[in-house]
Coordinates of C-alpha atoms and ligand atoms in Angstrom, one line a residue:
Chain A
M9 CA -0.1 0.0 0.1
P10 CA 1.9 2.8 -1.3
T11 CA 2.3 6.2 0.8
T12 CA 3.2 9.7 0.0
I13 CA 6.4 11.0 1.4
T14 CA 7.9 14.4 1.3
V15 CA 11.7 14.6 2.1
T16 CA 14.2 17.4 1.5
V17 CA 17.3 15.7 0.2
N18 CA 20.6 17.7 -0.1
G19 CA 18.3 20.8 -0.1
T20 CA 15.9 19.8 -2.5
T21 CA 12.4 19.1 -1.4
R22 CA 10.5 16.1 -3.3
T23 CA 7.2 14.2 -2.9
N24 CA 7.0 10.6 -3.8
E25 CA 4.9 7.3 -3.5
V26 CA 6.9 4.7 -1.8
D27 CA 6.2 1.2 -0.5
E28 CA 6.3 1.7 3.5
R29 CA 8.9 -1.1 3.5
L30 CA 11.3 0.8 1.3
L31 CA 14.5 1.4 3.2
L32 CA 15.8 4.9 3.3
V33 CA 19.1 3.8 1.5
Q34 CA 16.8 2.5 -1.0
Y35 CA 15.0 5.5 -1.4
L36 CA 18.2 7.6 -1.9
R37 CA 19.6 5.2 -4.5
E38 CA 16.6 4.0 -6.3
V39 CA 14.3 6.8 -6.1
Q40 CA 16.4 9.9 -5.8
N41 CA 19.0 8.3 -8.0
L42 CA 21.8 9.2 -5.5
T43 CA 24.1 6.5 -5.6
G44 CA 27.0 8.1 -3.5
T45 CA 25.5 6.2 -0.3
H46 CA 26.5 2.8 -0.5
I47 CA 25.1 -0.5 0.7
G48 CA 27.9 -2.7 2.4
C49 CA 26.2 -5.2 4.6
D50 CA 22.5 -4.4 4.9
T51 CA 22.5 -5.5 8.4
S52 CA 23.4 -2.2 10.3
N53 CA 26.9 -3.2 10.9
C54 CA 29.3 -1.5 8.4
G55 CA 28.2 2.1 8.1
A56 CA 28.8 2.4 4.4
C57 CA 25.2 3.6 4.1
T58 CA 25.5 6.5 6.4
V59 CA 23.7 9.7 5.9
H60 CA 22.6 12.6 8.2
L61 CA 18.9 12.4 8.8
N62 CA 17.6 15.2 10.6
G63 CA 21.1 16.3 11.3
K64 CA 22.1 12.9 12.7
A65 CA 24.4 10.4 11.3
V66 CA 22.3 7.1 10.7
K67 CA 23.0 4.1 8.9
S68 CA 20.2 4.3 6.3
C69 CA 19.7 0.5 5.7
T70 CA 18.3 0.8 9.5
V71 CA 15.4 3.2 8.8
F72 CA 12.5 2.9 6.5
A73 CA 12.0 6.0 4.2
V74 CA 8.5 6.7 5.5
Q75 CA 10.4 7.4 9.0
A76 CA 12.0 10.5 7.1
D77 CA 8.7 11.7 5.8
G78 CA 8.7 15.3 6.6
G79 CA 12.5 15.4 7.5
T80 CA 15.7 16.5 5.9
V81 CA 18.6 14.2 4.6
K82 CA 22.0 14.8 3.5
T83 CA 24.1 12.4 1.4
V84 CA 27.7 12.7 0.4
E85 CA 26.5 14.5 -2.8
G86 CA 25.3 17.4 -0.8
L87 CA 28.6 18.1 0.9
A88 CA 30.6 20.1 -2.1
S89 CA 29.4 23.6 -2.8
N90 CA 29.9 24.9 -6.2
G91 CA 32.5 22.4 -7.1
V92 CA 34.3 23.1 -3.9
M93 CA 34.8 19.8 -2.0
H94 CA 33.8 19.8 1.7
P95 CA 36.8 20.2 4.1
M96 CA 36.6 16.6 5.2
Q97 CA 36.3 15.4 1.4
A98 CA 39.4 17.3 0.7
A99 CA 41.2 15.9 3.9
F100 CA 40.3 12.4 2.6
K101 CA 41.9 13.2 -0.5
E102 CA 45.0 14.8 0.9
K103 CA 45.5 12.0 3.3
H104 CA 44.7 9.2 0.8
G105 CA 42.2 8.1 3.4
L106 CA 40.9 5.4 1.1
Q107 CA 41.8 2.6 -1.3
C108 CA 38.7 1.1 -3.0
G109 CA 36.5 4.0 -1.7
F110 CA 33.5 1.9 -0.9
C111 CA 33.5 2.8 2.6
T112 CA 34.3 6.6 2.0
P113 CA 31.0 8.1 1.6
G114 CA 29.8 6.7 5.0
M115 CA 33.2 7.5 6.5
I116 CA 33.0 11.0 5.7
M117 CA 29.3 11.5 6.9
T118 CA 30.3 10.0 10.3
S119 CA 33.6 11.9 10.5
I120 CA 31.7 15.4 9.8
E121 CA 29.3 14.7 12.8
L122 CA 32.4 13.6 14.9
L123 CA 33.8 17.0 14.2
E124 CA 30.7 19.0 14.9
R125 CA 30.6 17.3 18.2
N126 CA 34.0 17.3 19.2
P127 CA 36.2 19.8 16.9
N128 CA 39.6 18.7 18.4
P129 CA 39.5 14.8 19.0
S130 CA 42.2 12.7 20.0
E131 CA 43.4 9.9 17.9
A132 CA 41.5 7.6 20.6
E133 CA 38.5 9.7 20.2
I134 CA 38.6 9.5 16.3
R135 CA 38.9 5.7 16.4
R136 CA 36.1 5.2 18.9
G137 CA 34.1 8.0 16.8
I138 CA 34.1 5.8 13.6
R139 CA 33.6 2.4 15.2
G140 CA 30.4 2.1 13.3
N141 CA 32.3 2.2 10.1
L142 CA 34.3 -0.5 8.6
C143 CA 36.9 -0.4 6.1
R144 CA 38.1 -3.4 4.2
C145 CA 41.2 -1.8 2.6
T146 CA 43.1 0.8 4.7
G147 CA 43.6 -0.5 8.0
Y148 CA 42.2 2.8 9.2
H149 CA 45.3 4.5 9.5
N150 CA 45.0 7.0 6.8
I151 CA 41.5 7.6 7.5
V152 CA 42.3 8.6 11.0
E153 CA 45.1 10.7 9.5
A154 CA 42.3 12.3 7.2
V155 CA 39.9 13.1 10.3
K156 CA 42.9 14.7 12.0
F157 CA 43.9 16.9 9.2
A158 CA 40.2 18.1 8.9
A159 CA 40.2 18.9 12.6
A160 CA 43.4 20.9 12.0
G161 CA 41.9 22.8 9.1
T162 CA 39.0 23.9 10.9
G163 CA 41.1 25.3 13.8
G164 CA 39.4 23.2 16.4
K165 CA 36.3 25.1 15.5
K166 CA 33.0 24.0 13.8
Chain B
M23 CA 13.8 -3.7 -9.2
V24 CA 14.1 -3.0 -5.6
T25 CA 14.2 -6.1 -3.3
M26 CA 12.0 -5.6 -0.1
T27 CA 13.4 -7.5 2.8
S28 CA 10.6 -7.0 5.2
A29 CA 7.1 -8.0 4.9
P30 CA 4.5 -5.4 4.2
F31 CA 3.1 -3.3 6.9
E32 CA 1.2 -0.2 7.6
Y33 CA 2.8 2.8 9.2
M34 CA 1.4 5.6 11.3
R35 CA 2.9 8.2 13.2
P36 CA 0.7 9.3 16.4
K37 CA 1.0 12.5 18.1
T38 CA -0.1 11.2 21.7
V39 CA 0.4 8.2 23.9
A40 CA -3.2 7.8 24.2
E41 CA -3.4 7.3 20.4
A42 CA -0.6 5.3 20.2
S43 CA -2.2 2.9 22.7
R44 CA -5.4 3.1 21.0
L45 CA -3.7 1.6 17.8
L46 CA -2.1 -0.9 19.7
S47 CA -5.7 -2.0 20.9
K48 CA -7.1 -1.7 17.6
Y49 CA -4.6 -4.2 16.0
G50 CA -4.8 -6.7 18.8
G51 CA -1.2 -7.7 18.8
G52 CA -0.5 -7.3 15.3
A53 CA 1.1 -3.7 15.6
K54 CA 4.4 -2.9 17.0
L55 CA 5.6 0.3 18.4
L56 CA 8.6 1.8 16.5
A57 CA 11.0 3.8 18.7
G58 CA 14.6 4.3 17.5
G59 CA 14.1 1.0 15.3
H60 CA 17.5 0.0 15.6
S61 CA 16.5 -3.6 17.3
L62 CA 13.2 -3.7 15.4
V63 CA 14.0 -2.8 11.7
P64 CA 16.8 -5.4 11.6
L65 CA 14.5 -8.1 12.9
M66 CA 11.9 -7.0 10.3
K67 CA 14.5 -7.1 7.5
L68 CA 15.2 -10.9 8.6
R69 CA 11.5 -11.4 8.8
L70 CA 12.2 -12.7 12.4
A71 CA 9.3 -9.9 13.1
S72 CA 6.5 -9.3 10.6
P73 CA 4.1 -6.7 12.3
Q74 CA 1.2 -5.8 10.4
A75 CA 1.4 -2.1 11.3
L76 CA 4.4 0.0 12.7
I77 CA 3.4 2.8 15.2
D78 CA 6.2 5.3 15.0
L79 CA 6.5 7.1 18.5
S80 CA 8.6 9.7 16.8
G81 CA 5.9 12.3 16.9
V82 CA 4.9 11.8 20.7
G83 CA 6.2 14.8 22.6
E84 CA 5.2 13.4 26.0
L85 CA 7.9 10.5 25.5
K86 CA 10.6 12.9 25.1
G87 CA 13.0 15.0 27.3
I88 CA 14.8 14.5 30.7
N89 CA 13.5 16.3 33.8
S90 CA 15.8 16.6 36.8
S91 CA 14.4 17.4 40.3
A92 CA 15.4 17.0 43.9
S93 CA 14.0 13.3 44.0
G94 CA 16.1 12.3 40.7
L95 CA 15.8 12.1 36.9
S96 CA 12.7 11.6 34.9
I97 CA 13.7 10.4 31.4
G98 CA 11.4 10.1 28.5
A99 CA 11.3 6.8 26.8
M100 CA 12.2 8.3 23.6
T101 CA 15.5 9.6 24.9
T102 CA 18.4 8.4 22.6
Y103 CA 21.7 7.2 24.0
H104 CA 23.2 10.3 22.6
E105 CA 21.1 12.5 24.7
L106 CA 21.8 10.3 27.7
E107 CA 25.7 10.4 27.4
S108 CA 25.7 14.1 26.6
S109 CA 23.2 15.4 28.9
V110 CA 24.6 17.2 31.9
E111 CA 21.7 16.4 34.4
V112 CA 22.1 12.6 33.5
Q113 CA 26.0 13.1 34.0
R114 CA 25.6 14.7 37.3
A115 CA 22.7 12.8 38.9
A116 CA 23.4 9.3 37.2
P117 CA 26.9 8.9 35.6
L118 CA 26.4 5.4 35.5
L119 CA 23.6 5.8 32.7
A120 CA 25.5 8.5 30.9
D121 CA 28.6 6.0 31.1
A122 CA 26.9 2.9 30.0
A123 CA 24.8 4.7 27.2
S124 CA 28.3 5.9 25.8
Q125 CA 29.4 2.2 25.6
V126 CA 26.7 1.2 23.4
A127 CA 27.5 0.3 19.9
D128 CA 28.5 2.9 17.6
A129 CA 27.7 6.6 17.1
Q130 CA 25.1 6.1 14.4
V131 CA 23.2 3.6 16.9
R132 CA 23.3 5.9 19.7
N133 CA 21.7 8.7 17.7
F134 CA 18.8 6.7 17.1
G135 CA 18.4 3.8 19.6
T136 CA 16.5 4.9 22.7
I137 CA 16.3 4.0 26.5
G138 CA 12.7 3.1 26.1
G139 CA 13.2 0.7 23.2
A140 CA 16.2 -0.8 24.8
V141 CA 14.4 -1.7 27.8
S142 CA 11.4 -2.7 26.2
H143 CA 12.8 -4.9 24.0
S144 CA 14.7 -6.8 27.0
D145 CA 17.5 -8.1 24.6
P146 CA 19.8 -10.6 26.5
S147 CA 22.7 -8.6 25.5
A148 CA 21.6 -5.2 25.8
D149 CA 23.3 -2.8 28.0
L150 CA 20.7 -0.6 29.7
P151 CA 18.6 -3.5 31.5
A152 CA 21.4 -4.0 33.8
V153 CA 21.9 -0.4 34.4
V154 CA 18.2 0.5 35.2
L155 CA 17.9 -2.4 37.5
A156 CA 20.9 -1.5 39.4
L157 CA 19.6 2.3 39.7
D158 CA 16.3 0.9 41.0
A159 CA 14.3 2.9 38.3
V160 CA 10.7 2.8 38.0
M161 CA 9.3 2.2 34.7
K162 CA 6.2 4.5 34.2
T163 CA 3.6 3.3 31.5
A164 CA 0.2 4.4 29.8
T165 CA -2.6 3.0 28.0
Q166 CA -5.4 5.0 26.7
R167 CA -7.1 4.7 30.0
A168 CA -4.7 4.4 32.9
G169 CA -1.1 4.3 33.9
R170 CA 1.0 2.5 36.2
D171 CA 4.4 2.6 37.8
I172 CA 6.2 -0.6 37.6
P173 CA 9.3 -1.3 39.8
V174 CA 12.1 -2.2 37.6
E175 CA 12.6 -5.3 39.6
R176 CA 9.3 -6.6 38.2
F177 CA 9.8 -5.4 34.6
F178 CA 12.3 -7.9 33.1
K179 CA 10.4 -11.3 32.7
D180 CA 12.1 -13.4 30.2
F181 CA 14.1 -13.4 26.8
L182 CA 12.8 -10.5 24.8
T183 CA 9.7 -10.2 27.4
T184 CA 8.8 -7.5 29.9
A185 CA 5.8 -6.8 32.1
L186 CA 4.5 -4.6 29.5
R187 CA 1.1 -5.3 28.3
Q188 CA -0.1 -5.5 24.8
N189 CA -1.5 -2.0 24.6
E190 CA 0.8 -0.5 27.2
V191 CA 3.5 2.3 26.1
L192 CA 6.4 2.6 28.3
T193 CA 6.4 6.7 28.8
R194 CA 9.1 7.4 31.1
I195 CA 12.1 6.0 33.3
E196 CA 12.4 7.5 36.7
V197 CA 16.0 7.3 38.4
P198 CA 15.9 8.1 42.1
K199 CA 18.5 10.2 43.5
L200 CA 21.5 8.2 44.8
P201 CA 22.5 8.2 48.6
A202 CA 25.6 10.2 49.4
N203 CA 28.9 8.5 49.2
T204 CA 27.7 6.1 46.4
G205 CA 29.9 4.8 43.8
T206 CA 28.8 3.4 40.2
S207 CA 30.3 1.5 37.4
Y208 CA 29.4 -0.4 34.2
I209 CA 31.9 -2.6 32.9
K210 CA 31.3 -5.1 29.9
Q211 CA 32.9 -7.7 27.9
S212 CA 31.8 -6.6 24.7
N213 CA 31.2 -8.1 21.2
K214 CA 33.9 -6.8 19.1
A215 CA 31.7 -6.2 16.3
S216 CA 28.4 -5.1 17.6
H217 CA 29.7 -3.8 20.9
Y218 CA 26.6 -5.8 22.5
A219 CA 27.4 -6.9 26.1
V220 CA 28.7 -10.7 26.1
V221 CA 28.6 -10.1 29.8
G222 CA 27.7 -6.8 31.3
V223 CA 28.0 -5.9 35.0
A224 CA 26.3 -2.6 36.8
A225 CA 27.3 -2.0 40.3
V226 CA 26.0 0.9 42.8
I227 CA 28.0 0.7 46.1
T228 CA 27.1 3.1 49.1
L229 CA 29.6 3.2 51.8
G230 CA 29.1 4.4 55.5
A231 CA 31.5 6.9 57.2
D232 CA 33.5 3.9 58.3
G233 CA 34.0 2.5 54.9
V234 CA 31.6 -0.3 55.5
C235 CA 29.1 -1.2 52.7
E236 CA 25.8 0.3 53.4
R237 CA 23.9 -0.6 50.4
A238 CA 24.8 -2.6 47.2
R239 CA 23.1 -3.1 43.9
V240 CA 24.7 -5.5 41.2
A241 CA 22.9 -6.3 38.0
I242 CA 24.1 -8.5 35.2
T243 CA 23.1 -8.5 31.4
G244 CA 24.5 -10.9 28.6
A245 CA 24.8 -13.9 30.7
G246 CA 21.3 -15.2 31.0
P247 CA 17.9 -14.9 29.2
Y248 CA 17.2 -11.5 30.6
A249 CA 19.0 -9.0 33.0
V250 CA 18.9 -9.9 36.8
R251 CA 19.9 -8.4 40.1
A252 CA 22.7 -10.6 41.6
K253 CA 21.1 -10.5 45.1
R254 CA 23.3 -13.2 46.7
T255 CA 26.3 -11.1 45.8
E256 CA 24.6 -7.8 47.3
R257 CA 24.0 -9.5 50.6
M258 CA 27.7 -10.6 50.7
L259 CA 28.7 -7.0 50.5
V260 CA 26.4 -5.3 52.7
G261 CA 27.6 -4.8 56.2
K262 CA 31.0 -5.4 55.3
K263 CA 34.5 -3.5 54.8
L264 CA 34.9 -4.1 51.0
A265 CA 38.4 -5.5 51.0
P266 CA 39.5 -7.3 47.7
N267 CA 39.0 -10.7 48.9
V268 CA 35.3 -9.6 50.2
I269 CA 34.6 -8.5 46.8
R270 CA 36.0 -11.4 45.2
N271 CA 34.2 -14.0 47.1
A272 CA 30.9 -12.2 46.7
A273 CA 31.4 -11.9 43.0
K274 CA 31.7 -15.6 42.9
R275 CA 28.1 -15.7 43.3
A276 CA 27.0 -13.3 40.8
G277 CA 25.8 -15.7 38.6
A278 CA 23.6 -17.3 41.2
E279 CA 20.2 -15.5 39.9
I280 CA 20.7 -16.3 36.2
S281 CA 17.4 -18.0 35.3
G282 CA 18.0 -21.6 33.6
S283 CA 21.3 -21.7 31.9
F284 CA 24.0 -19.2 31.0
N285 CA 23.7 -18.3 27.2
E286 CA 25.7 -20.0 24.7
D287 CA 26.1 -18.7 21.2
V288 CA 28.6 -17.9 18.7
H289 CA 30.2 -15.4 20.7
A290 CA 30.8 -17.2 23.9
S291 CA 30.2 -20.6 25.5
A292 CA 28.0 -21.0 28.6
G293 CA 31.0 -21.9 30.5
Y294 CA 32.8 -18.8 29.4
R295 CA 29.9 -16.5 30.3
E296 CA 29.5 -17.9 33.8
A297 CA 33.4 -17.2 34.3
M298 CA 33.1 -14.0 33.0
T299 CA 30.1 -13.0 35.2
Q300 CA 32.3 -13.3 38.2
V301 CA 35.3 -11.6 36.8
F302 CA 33.1 -8.7 35.6
A303 CA 31.2 -8.4 38.5
E304 CA 34.4 -8.3 40.7
R305 CA 35.7 -5.4 38.5
A306 CA 32.5 -3.4 38.5
I307 CA 32.2 -3.7 42.1
T308 CA 35.9 -2.8 42.7
A309 CA 35.5 0.3 40.3
A310 CA 32.3 1.4 41.9
V311 CA 33.9 1.2 45.5
A312 CA 36.5 3.4 44.4
N313 CA 34.3 5.9 43.1
A314 CA 32.4 5.9 46.4
R315 CA 35.4 7.1 48.4
Ligands
FAD19 C1 24.6 -2.4 14.9 C2 24.0 -2.3 16.3 C3 24.8 -2.5 17.4 C4 24.1 -2.5 18.6 N1 25.0 -2.6 19.6 C5 24.1 -2.7 21.0 C6 25.1 -2.5 22.1 O1 26.4 -2.3 22.1 N2 24.4 -2.5 23.2 C7 22.9 -2.4 23.4 O2 22.5 -2.4 24.6 N3 22.4 -2.4 22.4 C8 22.9 -2.5 21.0 N4 22.2 -2.4 19.9 C9 20.7 -2.6 20.0 C10 20.3 -0.8 20.0 O3 20.5 -0.3 21.3 C11 18.8 -0.7 20.0 O4 18.7 0.6 19.6 C12 18.0 -0.8 21.3 O5 18.1 -2.2 21.9 C13 16.5 -0.6 20.9 O6 16.0 0.6 21.0 P1 15.4 1.4 19.8 O7 14.8 2.9 20.3 O8 16.1 1.3 18.6 O9 13.9 0.4 19.8 P2 13.0 -0.2 18.6 O10 14.0 -1.1 17.9 O11 12.3 0.8 17.9 O12 12.0 -1.0 19.5 C14 12.4 -2.2 20.0 C15 11.2 -3.1 20.9 O13 10.7 -2.3 22.1 C16 9.6 -1.8 21.7 N5 9.4 -0.6 22.3 C17 9.9 0.5 22.0 N6 9.7 1.6 22.5 C18 8.6 1.3 23.3 C19 7.8 2.0 24.2 N7 8.1 3.2 24.6 N8 7.0 1.3 24.9 C20 6.8 -0.1 24.7 N9 7.5 -0.8 23.8 C21 8.4 0.1 23.1 C22 9.2 -2.0 20.0 O14 7.9 -2.2 19.9 C23 10.1 -3.3 19.7 O15 9.4 -4.5 20.2 C24 22.8 -2.5 18.6 C25 22.0 -2.3 17.4 C26 22.7 -2.3 16.1 C27 21.8 -2.2 15.0
FES20 S1 24.8 -1.2 4.7 FE1 23.9 -0.1 6.2 S2 25.4 -0.5 7.9 FE2 26.1 -1.8 6.3
FES21 S1 38.5 1.9 1.1 FE1 38.0 0.0 0.6 S2 36.7 -0.4 2.1 FE2 37.5 1.2 2.8

């Protein structure tokens, strides 16, 4: 029984008919054609599907799209403005915080929230902050370096 | 084609507890309340749960917010782990709860998982059931018609089973103010992937002026089908000066109240859980005593 939902994704508000059991990640990828958000495990563990829902990082395979009705979503596609990368994206590029790149959109969305809450994290706090995001390639070293670099770039401010 | 992992359901977002309870009654057991969804949605995706209707509590204002008073804290059921760990009131009045909340899962799960969902679900490996037991919390509930106060000791009934009735909504968790000279601690052996408790122990210890233990609460999660108070251990602490050997001997009985056998699964054998219950009880009590001084 389809339901109508209105969601603002990366600043654009759209109304769509969706099946109630459509997951938010499926809505973003299949309905909005925003395939930057990845599906890694589909079991709430890997964090590849992390987006911001109403300002909070969430694994979008663990919420139904109907739960986002009336809300706002930000995905990795919404980070750059006028072709200029978000400082966290630039930091991942600068520090080579990726290899295959599959985990990267989720890592970036989680790391952005981490710095919003704690602009000057220690290495331990960074590792703890991204523990819901798994990376099969990097061994995390350069991801942690990237988050440190982004934090330094903001001068410890939001 | 998008693959639908859950069975179909109707979705509704009531504005009041009364309306949520009315909807629960209307579906007569076919509906489920949806809080953070971080236990329920994964179960639905595996079709281990296939409710006919989901009643999303996110629009119910009465279930939100943390109020602090002279008698303690009143915490709305929809309060998230993140709100608990970052609340100055919770950090001050119930540091045990703030600390345990910060140990749950990861940042994303803590943004959405709620205290109400965690205790209503009564997952054998969840952290907060042990914590609310050790804090002597009172579970406030409501239906369309009436409310009741359930002492936490009578709340957890079995594996995934609580005292909540079919049309009852858990509204608030009340945490009484702790006596002076009380120390608290929650320590768990966590699953490396999910961070669920393989075994977790919450301890709340009050010392008298002479260093003698006046009051003890020790609660265990992860070990058995549901979280329990370790009353035998508590009795072995009260009235004594808590030297290391006293704590160790008391901790040896921490598994005595586990109902039936210890849990056995891919993460740990029953024997390992039994041994770790003692080890983590000793550590949690020791840490609580250190905080109380
Ligand atoms: C990857 C991952 C890791 C996790 N790791 C941990 C961990 O380390 N420790 C831990 O403790 N938990 C862990 N969890 C579980 C998580 O904490 C859940 O969020 C929590 O147990 C349930 O809360 P919820 O708000 O998401 O509830 P929901 O999933 O929405 O609901 C759970 C159940 O409670 C019922 N319910 C919800 N609210 C009410 C209410 N107000 N009144 C009556 N019934 C209600 C629902 O109907 C449902 O049956 C993890 C989850 C995931 C996905
Ligand atoms: S795809 Fe959502 S957590 Fe892995
Ligand atoms: S870069 Fe390949 S999974 Fe992280």
